[in-house]
Coordinates of C-alpha atoms in Angstrom, one line a residue:
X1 CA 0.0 0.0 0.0
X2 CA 1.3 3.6 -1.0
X3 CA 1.7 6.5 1.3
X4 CA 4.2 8.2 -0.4
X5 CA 1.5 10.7 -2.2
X6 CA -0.6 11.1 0.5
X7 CA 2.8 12.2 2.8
X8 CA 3.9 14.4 -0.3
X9 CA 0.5 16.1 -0.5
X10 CA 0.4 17.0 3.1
X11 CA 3.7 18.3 2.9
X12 CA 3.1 20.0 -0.2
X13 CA 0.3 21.7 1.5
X14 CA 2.0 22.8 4.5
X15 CA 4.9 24.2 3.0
X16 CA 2.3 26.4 0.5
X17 CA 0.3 27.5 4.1
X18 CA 3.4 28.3 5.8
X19 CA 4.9 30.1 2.7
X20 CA 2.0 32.4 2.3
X21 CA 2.0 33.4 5.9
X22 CA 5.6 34.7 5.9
X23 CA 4.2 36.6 2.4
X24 CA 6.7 35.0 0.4
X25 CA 6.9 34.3 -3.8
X26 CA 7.5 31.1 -4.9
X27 CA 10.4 32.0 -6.6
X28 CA 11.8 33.0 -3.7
X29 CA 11.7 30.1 -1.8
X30 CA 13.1 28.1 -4.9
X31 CA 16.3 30.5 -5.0
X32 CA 17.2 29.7 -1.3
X33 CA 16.4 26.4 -1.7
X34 CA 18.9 26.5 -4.8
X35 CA 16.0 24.7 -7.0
X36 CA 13.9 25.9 -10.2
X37 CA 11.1 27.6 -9.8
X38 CA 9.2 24.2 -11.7
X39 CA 10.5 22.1 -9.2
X40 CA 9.9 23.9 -6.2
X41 CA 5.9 24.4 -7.6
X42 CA 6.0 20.7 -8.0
X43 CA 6.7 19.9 -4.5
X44 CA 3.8 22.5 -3.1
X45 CA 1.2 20.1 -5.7
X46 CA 2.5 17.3 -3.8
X47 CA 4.5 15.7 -6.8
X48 CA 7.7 15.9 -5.7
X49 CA 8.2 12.4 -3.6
X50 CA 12.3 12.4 -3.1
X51 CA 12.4 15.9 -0.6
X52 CA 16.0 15.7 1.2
X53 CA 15.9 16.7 4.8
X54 CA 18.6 19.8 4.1
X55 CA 16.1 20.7 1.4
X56 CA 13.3 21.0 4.1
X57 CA 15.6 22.8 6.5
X58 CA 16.4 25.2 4.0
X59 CA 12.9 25.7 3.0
X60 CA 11.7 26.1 7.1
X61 CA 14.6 28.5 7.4
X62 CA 13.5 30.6 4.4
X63 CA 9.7 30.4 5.9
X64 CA 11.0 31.1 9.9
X65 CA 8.6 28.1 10.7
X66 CA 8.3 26.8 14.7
X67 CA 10.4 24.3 15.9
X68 CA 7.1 21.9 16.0
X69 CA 6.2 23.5 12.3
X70 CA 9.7 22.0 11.2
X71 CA 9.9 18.6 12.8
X72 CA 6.3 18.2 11.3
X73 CA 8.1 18.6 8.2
X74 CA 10.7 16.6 8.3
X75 CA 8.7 13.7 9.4
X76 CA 6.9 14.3 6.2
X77 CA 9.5 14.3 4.1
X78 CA 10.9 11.2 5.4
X79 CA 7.5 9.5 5.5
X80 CA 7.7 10.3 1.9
X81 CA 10.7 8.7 0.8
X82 CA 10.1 5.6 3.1
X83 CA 7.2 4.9 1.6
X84 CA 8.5 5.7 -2.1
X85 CA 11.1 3.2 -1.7
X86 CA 9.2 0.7 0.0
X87 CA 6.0 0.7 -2.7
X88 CA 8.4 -0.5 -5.6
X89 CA 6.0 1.3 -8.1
X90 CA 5.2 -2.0 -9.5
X91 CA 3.2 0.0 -12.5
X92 CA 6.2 1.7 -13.4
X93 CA 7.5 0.2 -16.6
X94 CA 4.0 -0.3 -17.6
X95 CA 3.9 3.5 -18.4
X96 CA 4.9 5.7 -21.1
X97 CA 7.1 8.3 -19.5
X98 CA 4.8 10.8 -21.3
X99 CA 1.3 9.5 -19.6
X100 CA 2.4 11.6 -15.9
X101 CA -0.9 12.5 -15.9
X102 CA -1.9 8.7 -15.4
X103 CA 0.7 8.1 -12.9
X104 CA -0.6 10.7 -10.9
X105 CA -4.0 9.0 -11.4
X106 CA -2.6 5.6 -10.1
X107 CA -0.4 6.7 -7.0
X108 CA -3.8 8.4 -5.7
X109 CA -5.8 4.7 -6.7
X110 CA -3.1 2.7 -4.6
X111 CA -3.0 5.7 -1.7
X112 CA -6.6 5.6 -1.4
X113 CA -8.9 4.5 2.1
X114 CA -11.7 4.5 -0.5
X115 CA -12.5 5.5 -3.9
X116 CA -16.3 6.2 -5.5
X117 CA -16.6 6.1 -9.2
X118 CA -19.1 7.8 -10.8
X119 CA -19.6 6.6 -14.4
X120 CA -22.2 7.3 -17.4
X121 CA -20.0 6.3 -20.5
X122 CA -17.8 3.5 -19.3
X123 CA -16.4 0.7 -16.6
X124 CA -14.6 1.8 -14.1
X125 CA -11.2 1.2 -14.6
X126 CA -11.3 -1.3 -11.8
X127 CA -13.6 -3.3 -13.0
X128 CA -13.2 -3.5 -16.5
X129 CA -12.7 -7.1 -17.9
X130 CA -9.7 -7.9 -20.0
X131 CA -11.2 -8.2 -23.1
X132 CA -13.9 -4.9 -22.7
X133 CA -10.4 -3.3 -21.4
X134 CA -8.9 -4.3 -25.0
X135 CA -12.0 -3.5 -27.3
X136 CA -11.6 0.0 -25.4
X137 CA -7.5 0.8 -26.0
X138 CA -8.3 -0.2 -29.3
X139 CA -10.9 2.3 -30.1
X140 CA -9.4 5.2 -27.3
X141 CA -5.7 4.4 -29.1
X142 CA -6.2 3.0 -32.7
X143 CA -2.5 3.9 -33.4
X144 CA -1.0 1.3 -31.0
X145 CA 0.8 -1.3 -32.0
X146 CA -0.4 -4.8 -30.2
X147 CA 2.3 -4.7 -28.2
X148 CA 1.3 -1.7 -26.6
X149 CA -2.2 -2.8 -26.3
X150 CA -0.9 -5.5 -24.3
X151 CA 0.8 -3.8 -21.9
X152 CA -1.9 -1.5 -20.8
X153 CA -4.0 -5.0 -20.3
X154 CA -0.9 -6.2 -18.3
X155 CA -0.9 -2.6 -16.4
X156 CA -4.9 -3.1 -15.9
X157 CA -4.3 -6.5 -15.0
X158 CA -2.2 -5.3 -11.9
X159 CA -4.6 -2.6 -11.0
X160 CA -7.4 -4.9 -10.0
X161 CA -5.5 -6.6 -7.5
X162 CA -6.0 -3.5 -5.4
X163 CA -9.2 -4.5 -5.2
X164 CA -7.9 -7.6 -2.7
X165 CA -6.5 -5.3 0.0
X166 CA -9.2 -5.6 2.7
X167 CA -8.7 -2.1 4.0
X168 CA -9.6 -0.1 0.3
X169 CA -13.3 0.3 -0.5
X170 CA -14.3 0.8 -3.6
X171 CA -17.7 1.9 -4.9
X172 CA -19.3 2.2 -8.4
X173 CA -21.8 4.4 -9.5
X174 CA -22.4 3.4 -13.0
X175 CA -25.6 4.7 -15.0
X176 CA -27.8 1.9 -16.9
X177 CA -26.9 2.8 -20.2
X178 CA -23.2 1.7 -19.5
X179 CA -24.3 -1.6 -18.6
X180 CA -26.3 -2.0 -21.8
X181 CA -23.7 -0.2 -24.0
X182 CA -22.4 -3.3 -26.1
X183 CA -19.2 -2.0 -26.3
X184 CA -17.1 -4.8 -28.5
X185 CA -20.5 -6.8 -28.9
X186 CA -22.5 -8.9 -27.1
X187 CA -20.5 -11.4 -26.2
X188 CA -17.7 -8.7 -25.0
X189 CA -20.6 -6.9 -22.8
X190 CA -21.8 -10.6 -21.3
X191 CA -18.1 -11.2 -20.3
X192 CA -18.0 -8.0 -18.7
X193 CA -20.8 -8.3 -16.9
X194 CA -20.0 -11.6 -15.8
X195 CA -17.1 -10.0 -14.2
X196 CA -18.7 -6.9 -13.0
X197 CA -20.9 -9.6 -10.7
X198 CA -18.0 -11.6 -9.7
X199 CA -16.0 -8.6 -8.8
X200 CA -19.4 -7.3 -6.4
X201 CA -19.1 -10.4 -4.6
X202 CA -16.1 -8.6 -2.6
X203 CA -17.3 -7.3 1.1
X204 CA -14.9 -4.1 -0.3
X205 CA -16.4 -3.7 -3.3
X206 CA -19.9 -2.3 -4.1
X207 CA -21.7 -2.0 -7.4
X208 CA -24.8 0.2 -7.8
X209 CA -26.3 1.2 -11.2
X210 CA -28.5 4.4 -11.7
X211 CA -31.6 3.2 -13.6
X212 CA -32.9 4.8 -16.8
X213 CA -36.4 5.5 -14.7
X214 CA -34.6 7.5 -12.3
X215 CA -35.8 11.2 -12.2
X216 CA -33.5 14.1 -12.1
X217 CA -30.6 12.5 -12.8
X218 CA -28.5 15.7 -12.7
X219 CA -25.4 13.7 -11.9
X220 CA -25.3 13.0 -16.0
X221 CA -24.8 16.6 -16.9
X222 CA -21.6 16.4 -16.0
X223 CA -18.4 14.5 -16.5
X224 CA -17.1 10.7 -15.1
X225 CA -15.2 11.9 -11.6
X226 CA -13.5 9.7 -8.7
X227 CA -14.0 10.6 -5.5
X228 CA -10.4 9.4 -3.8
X229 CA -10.7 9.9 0.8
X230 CA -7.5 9.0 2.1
X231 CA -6.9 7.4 6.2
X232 CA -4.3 8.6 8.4
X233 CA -0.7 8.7 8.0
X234 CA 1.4 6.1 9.8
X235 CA 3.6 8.3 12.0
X236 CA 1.9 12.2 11.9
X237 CA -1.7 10.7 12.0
X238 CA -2.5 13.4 9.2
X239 CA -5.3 12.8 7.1
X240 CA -5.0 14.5 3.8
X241 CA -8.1 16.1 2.7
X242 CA -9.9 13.8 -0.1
X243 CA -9.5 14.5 -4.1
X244 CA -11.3 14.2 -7.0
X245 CA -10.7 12.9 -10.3
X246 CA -12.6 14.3 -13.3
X247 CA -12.0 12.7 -16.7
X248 CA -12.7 14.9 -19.6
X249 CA -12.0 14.5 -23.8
X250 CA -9.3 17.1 -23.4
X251 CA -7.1 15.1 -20.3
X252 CA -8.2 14.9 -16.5
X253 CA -8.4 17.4 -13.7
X254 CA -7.7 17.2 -9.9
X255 CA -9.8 19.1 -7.8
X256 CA -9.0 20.3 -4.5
X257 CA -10.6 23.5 -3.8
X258 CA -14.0 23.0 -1.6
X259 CA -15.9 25.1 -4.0
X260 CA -14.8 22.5 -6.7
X261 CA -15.0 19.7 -5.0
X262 CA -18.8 20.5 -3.8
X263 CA -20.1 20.5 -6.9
X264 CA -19.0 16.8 -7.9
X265 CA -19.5 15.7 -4.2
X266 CA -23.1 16.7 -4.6
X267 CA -23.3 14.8 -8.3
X268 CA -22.0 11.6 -6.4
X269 CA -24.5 11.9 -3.1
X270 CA -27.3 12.7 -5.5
X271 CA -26.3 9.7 -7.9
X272 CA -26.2 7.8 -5.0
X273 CA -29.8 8.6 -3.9
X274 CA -31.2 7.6 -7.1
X275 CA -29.2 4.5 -7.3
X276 CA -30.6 0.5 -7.3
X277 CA -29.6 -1.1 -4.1
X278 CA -26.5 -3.9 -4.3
X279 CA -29.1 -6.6 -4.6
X280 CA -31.3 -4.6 -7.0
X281 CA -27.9 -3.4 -9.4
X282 CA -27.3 -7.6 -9.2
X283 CA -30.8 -8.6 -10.4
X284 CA -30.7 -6.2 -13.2
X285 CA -27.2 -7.0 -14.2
X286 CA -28.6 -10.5 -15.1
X287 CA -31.0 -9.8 -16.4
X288 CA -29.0 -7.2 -19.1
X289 CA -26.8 -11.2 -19.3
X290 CA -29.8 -13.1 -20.5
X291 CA -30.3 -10.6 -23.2
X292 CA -26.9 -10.7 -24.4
X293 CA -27.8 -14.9 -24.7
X294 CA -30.8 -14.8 -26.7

């Protein structure tokens, strides 16, 4: 399990609150720190995951932090590269060093207490069978050669084993017409949700479809969006504020800001209240699998 982005995000956080309170540019704090201004804006977003501990004296030196303010800090930074080294990155060489965006995407997916997936055009990743995963990377990426397509299977193949560690919940929102989309053709969609119900059997995992009768559904004005909450550091007992994901045709955004957030947080709750129940999603599920039969 990763911590590393969850430490590096609370740090990042920190070091922009305490930077702001002793009215200081960014650029400033890069110069004494004797790093690029890129850099240093990289650690405040909580990418930078290798922060040497003269680094962060530097930095508390430029800011005139507390003596508390500055162990905090350094307990961060340390917590960070612990947990970098210890993690392994197994998805590493399963990326294109271009796709950063992703890797963002799956450091907060393996960080995670719990992640809720609201989707109306797809699977969530998650879920996705190997073969609906394929039919998909071929239509999203028709330029790939099959050796490519089959290391982002291999890649998705590793990311569903995150849905055996007892301690992440994951929950899917997915609206009706995804689960009668026959993406790849019947057969492909009966595999799929075959796999969908296998996967719901998990006492982490729960599966809930919005129905086409539902009223209102407001949610589907918007765009697919993860909702990532995060538990408590090991040694600060922090708990970094939660994150969301929003896909879009143009790349992915990560929200933050409450006044963001809200607005997606409110799609997911009101998603959520016109949502089947577990046993209800299941029942319709096969019944969507005798179709794809006949």
């Amino acid at each position: 399990m990763s911590d590393s982005t969850i430490a590096s995000r609370a740090f990042g956080r920190l070091v922009r609150k305490y930077r702001k309170r002793a009215g200081l540019p960014k650029n400033a704090v890069a110069f004494a720190a004797e790093t690029s201004p890129q850099t240093y804006g990289r650690l405040e977003d909580g990418l930078k995951q290798n922060i040497p501990s003269m680094m962060v004296n530097v930095i508390s030196d430029k800011l005139r932090v507390s003596d508390d303010e500055r162990r905090l800090l350094l307990t961060l930074a340390e917590e960070t590269r612990k947990a970098r080294n210890a993690e392994g990155k197994w998805w590493r060489s399963h990326l294109d060093e271009q796709r950063t965006g992703f890797r963002h995407y799956l450091n907060l997916e393996q960080s995670a207490r719990r992640a809720t997936s609201l989707q109306i055009a797809l699977i969530p990743g998650l879920l996705q069978a190997t073969e609906y995963r394929r039919q998909l990377v071929w239509a999203a990426f028709p330029q790939w050669t099959p050796a490519e397509v089959e290391e982002s299977l291999a890649l998705a193949a590793l990311r569903r084993e995150r849905l055996a560690d007892p301690d992440f919940e994951f929950r899917a929102l997915i609206s009706e017409a995804v689960l009668r989309q026959r993406f790849g053709g019947p057969a492909v969609l009966k595999d799929q949700l075959s796999h969908l119900l296998e996967a719901s059997e998990r006492p982490n995992v729960s599966v809930r479809a919005i129905p086409f009768t539902a009223t209102n559904p407001v949610f589907a004005l918007g765009a697919p969006c993860v909702l990532f909450e995060f538990g408590p550091l090991p040694s600060t007992k922090l708990i970094e504020r939660p994150m969301i994901f929003v896909e879009e045709l143009a790349g992915a955004l990560y929200l933050e800001r409450r006044a963001e957030m809200d607005l997606y947080m409110d799609a997911i709750r009101r998603a959520g209240q016109l949502a089947l129940d577990v046993k209800a999603t299941r029942d319709l599920i096969l019944g969507i699998v005798r179709e794809c039969s006949e």
